[in-house]
Amino acid sequence: MVAQESGGATRSITVDYEFPEPPEAVWRALTEPGLLARWLMPGDIRPVVGHRFTLQAQPAGGWDGVIRCEVLAADEPRLLRYTWRGGAQEVDGYGHLLDTVVTWTLRSREGGGTHLRLEHAGFRSEDEFAWRALGSGWRTKQASLAEAVTAAG
Amino acid sequence: MSQPAISQHLAVLRGAGLVVDRRVGRNVFYRARPEGLGPLIDWIDRYEGFWRAHLRSLGNLLAEGAGQDGGAGVGRGDALDHRGL
């Protein structure tokens, strides 16, 4: 119903981190549920393309805290990519509705450590404008706008 | 696009704080307001803070020996926090 599907600008977060441990150890921490739960969130992750799993975050507002993921790419111990979907429209900031993709890239460093890059992509600018600036009136405003644009051809 | 449709678009942008208008006689002039993008940047910043905090936890976990063969949290005695960022 919301006519904002096409071509909306998105933003992404990139964080680089270096560890003295080798990529194999970092990979295990990213992909084994027992380890992942100890630094990120509990969830039934498996590094297999097509595998669907959930992560349990802190609930916020009208959101139950469940992040729904599907593995898009898995190349041990170099690349892991999965969807990161969850949240609720009415939650502002962290916990807001997201349909994003998380990519982990691991590279060996000289001397045996790991360079880890996280990219979290797909933040939609219009979501934030909507809830910050217009509050709950946004849906009706946007529907009106969509009608107006449709009527205008 | 029709003039009323353009007006509706501009009204939404004005409501979101992304443009300001100035009336001169029968004309209305609109000016972009880039600082209106601030809330989005705040939002991204908060998520980035979330990741940085959790990556620090990952670093601490690895330093305890988790992820090593046979290691599940057994300290190696060198868990100094020498990680950047």
XYZ file of C-alpha atoms in Angstrom:
238
model
C 0.000 0.000 0.000
C 2.899 2.319 0.593
C 4.123 3.629 -2.724
C 7.737 4.055 -1.783
C 9.180 0.795 -3.028
C 11.125 2.035 -6.007
C 14.579 3.460 -5.884
C 14.585 4.723 -2.299
C 18.020 5.726 -1.118
C 19.637 3.376 1.369
C 22.582 3.761 3.668
C 24.962 1.280 5.177
C 27.293 0.902 8.137
C 30.835 -0.411 7.768
C 32.923 -1.338 10.786
C 36.474 -2.696 10.521
C 38.001 -4.629 13.359
C 41.242 -6.501 13.891
C 41.800 -9.540 16.048
C 45.022 -11.356 16.915
C 43.177 -14.661 16.486
C 43.156 -16.462 13.113
C 40.167 -16.316 10.710
C 39.160 -19.862 11.626
C 38.540 -18.831 15.248
C 36.632 -15.704 14.223
C 34.580 -17.759 11.779
C 33.559 -20.127 14.557
C 32.499 -17.223 16.743
C 30.356 -15.922 13.879
C 28.740 -19.214 12.931
C 28.402 -21.458 15.995
C 25.234 -20.746 17.981
C 26.883 -21.389 21.351
C 29.610 -18.847 20.628
C 27.419 -16.332 18.805
C 25.122 -16.169 21.825
C 28.046 -15.124 23.995
C 28.909 -11.950 22.097
C 25.860 -11.089 19.980
C 22.551 -12.908 20.453
C 21.156 -16.408 20.824
C 20.002 -17.990 17.582
C 20.117 -21.153 15.466
C 22.622 -19.982 12.876
C 24.265 -22.404 10.408
C 26.586 -21.220 7.655
C 24.624 -22.902 4.872
C 23.156 -20.905 1.997
C 19.368 -20.866 2.247
C 19.307 -21.684 5.971
C 16.782 -19.559 7.838
C 17.305 -18.678 11.456
C 16.363 -16.121 14.049
C 18.295 -14.003 16.493
C 16.711 -12.853 19.717
C 17.352 -9.202 20.520
C 16.008 -7.068 23.334
C 12.312 -6.363 22.683
C 11.600 -2.676 22.140
C 8.226 -0.997 22.105
C 5.899 -2.982 19.872
C 8.679 -5.257 18.617
C 9.203 -8.762 20.045
C 12.955 -8.572 19.468
C 13.075 -11.341 16.844
C 15.445 -10.757 13.927
C 14.758 -13.026 10.960
C 17.745 -14.084 8.925
C 18.448 -16.146 5.829
C 21.960 -17.103 4.784
C 22.734 -15.610 1.357
C 26.414 -16.543 1.107
C 28.803 -18.682 3.118
C 32.452 -19.209 2.173
C 34.359 -20.537 5.177
C 36.340 -18.786 6.576
C 36.158 -15.732 4.334
C 32.609 -14.501 3.774
C 29.232 -14.768 5.499
C 26.174 -12.827 4.399
C 22.620 -13.002 5.716
C 19.452 -10.973 5.777
C 18.631 -9.000 8.919
C 14.910 -8.344 9.105
C 12.797 -7.344 12.045
C 11.583 -4.492 14.117
C 8.365 -2.551 14.200
C 7.270 0.570 12.386
C 6.298 2.330 15.584
C 9.676 1.876 17.254
C 12.000 4.818 16.814
C 15.713 4.241 16.278
C 17.067 0.824 17.296
C 14.207 -1.657 16.898
C 12.637 0.176 13.991
C 11.461 -1.970 11.075
C 14.451 -3.094 9.037
C 14.905 -5.101 5.865
C 18.671 -5.165 5.652
C 21.660 -7.381 4.848
C 24.673 -8.096 7.038
C 27.973 -9.144 5.434
C 31.038 -10.365 7.313
C 34.335 -10.448 5.431
C 37.402 -12.063 7.021
C 40.987 -11.619 5.841
C 44.181 -13.053 7.254
C 46.638 -10.532 8.611
C 50.354 -10.939 8.513
C 51.390 -12.629 11.711
C 48.249 -14.715 11.981
C 45.477 -12.360 13.013
C 42.213 -11.470 11.310
C 40.876 -8.337 9.716
C 37.085 -8.455 10.045
C 34.811 -6.130 8.133
C 31.140 -5.807 8.950
C 28.841 -4.181 6.434
C 25.214 -3.665 7.436
C 23.412 -2.405 4.336
C 19.932 -1.351 3.360
C 18.840 1.288 5.878
C 16.019 3.167 4.191
C 16.042 6.872 4.723
C 12.303 7.324 4.286
C 11.556 5.146 7.318
C 13.416 7.418 9.642
C 11.995 10.607 8.159
C 8.562 9.147 8.503
C 8.629 8.367 12.181
C 10.806 11.194 13.352
C 9.104 13.972 11.536
C 5.536 12.951 10.979
C 4.732 10.430 13.678
C 1.662 8.310 13.399
C 0.120 10.671 10.865
C 2.596 9.539 8.266
C 0.721 6.544 6.942
C -2.328 8.563 6.044
C -0.212 11.370 4.675
C 1.749 8.976 2.570
C -1.388 7.239 1.351
C -2.800 10.611 0.405
C 0.385 11.456 -1.375
C 0.331 8.171 -3.261
C -3.244 8.843 -4.338
C -2.342 12.332 -5.403
C 0.591 11.118 -7.455
C -1.486 8.380 -9.019
C -4.248 10.828 -9.858
C -1.696 13.183 -11.341
C -0.428 10.426 -13.598
C 3.518 15.678 -12.657
C 0.784 18.186 -11.893
C 1.215 21.325 -9.844
C -1.030 20.018 -7.008
C 1.010 16.832 -6.845
C 4.213 18.847 -6.605
C 2.654 20.917 -3.842
C 1.743 17.756 -1.948
C 5.297 16.450 -2.281
C 6.692 19.718 -1.002
C 4.237 19.752 1.897
C 5.511 16.330 3.003
C 9.134 17.454 2.673
C 8.328 20.600 4.641
C 6.600 18.504 7.330
C 9.724 16.347 7.539
C 11.901 19.423 7.976
C 13.774 18.857 4.710
C 12.730 22.067 2.987
C 11.722 25.515 4.191
C 9.372 27.785 2.301
C 9.302 31.532 1.787
C 6.263 33.322 0.431
C 6.639 36.293 -1.889
C 3.320 37.566 -3.135
C 1.595 34.673 -4.866
C 4.797 32.674 -5.171
C 6.261 30.239 -2.665
C 9.976 29.592 -2.837
C 11.379 26.387 -1.354
C 14.903 25.878 -0.142
C 16.528 22.548 0.745
C 17.401 22.065 4.396
C 20.202 19.467 4.542
C 20.416 19.628 8.331
C 16.993 17.943 8.315
C 18.908 14.735 7.531
C 20.278 14.745 11.090
C 17.769 12.282 12.548
C 18.706 9.657 9.952
C 22.363 10.048 10.789
C 21.514 9.683 14.493
C 19.730 6.436 13.744
C 22.615 5.016 11.740
C 25.027 6.135 14.452
C 23.093 4.265 17.095
C 23.182 1.052 15.067
C 26.871 1.537 14.444
C 27.375 1.901 18.200
C 25.488 -1.354 18.670
C 27.888 -3.175 16.345
C 31.015 -1.617 17.824
C 29.974 -2.620 21.335
C 29.260 -6.194 20.260
C 32.502 -6.470 18.303
C 34.353 -5.479 21.474
C 32.546 -8.352 23.205
C 33.611 -10.658 20.372
C 37.210 -9.547 20.843
C 37.046 -10.303 24.557
C 35.483 -13.694 23.904
C 38.181 -14.627 21.402
C 40.851 -13.446 23.802
C 39.500 -15.916 26.360
C 40.257 -18.697 23.907
C 36.763 -19.237 22.520
C 36.831 -20.387 18.919
C 40.256 -22.003 19.277
C 40.582 -25.749 18.948
C 39.576 -27.180 22.264
C 39.101 -23.741 23.729
C 35.765 -22.701 25.102
C 36.605 -19.814 27.332
C 39.819 -21.012 28.929
C 41.950 -17.927 29.413
C 45.327 -17.696 27.762
C 46.537 -15.162 30.237
C 47.035 -12.428 27.667
C 43.625 -10.875 27.411
C 44.954 -7.353 27.188
C 42.612 -5.110 25.289
C 44.922 -3.943 22.521
C 42.284 -3.680 19.842
C 41.789 -0.492 17.953
C 38.617 1.478 17.251
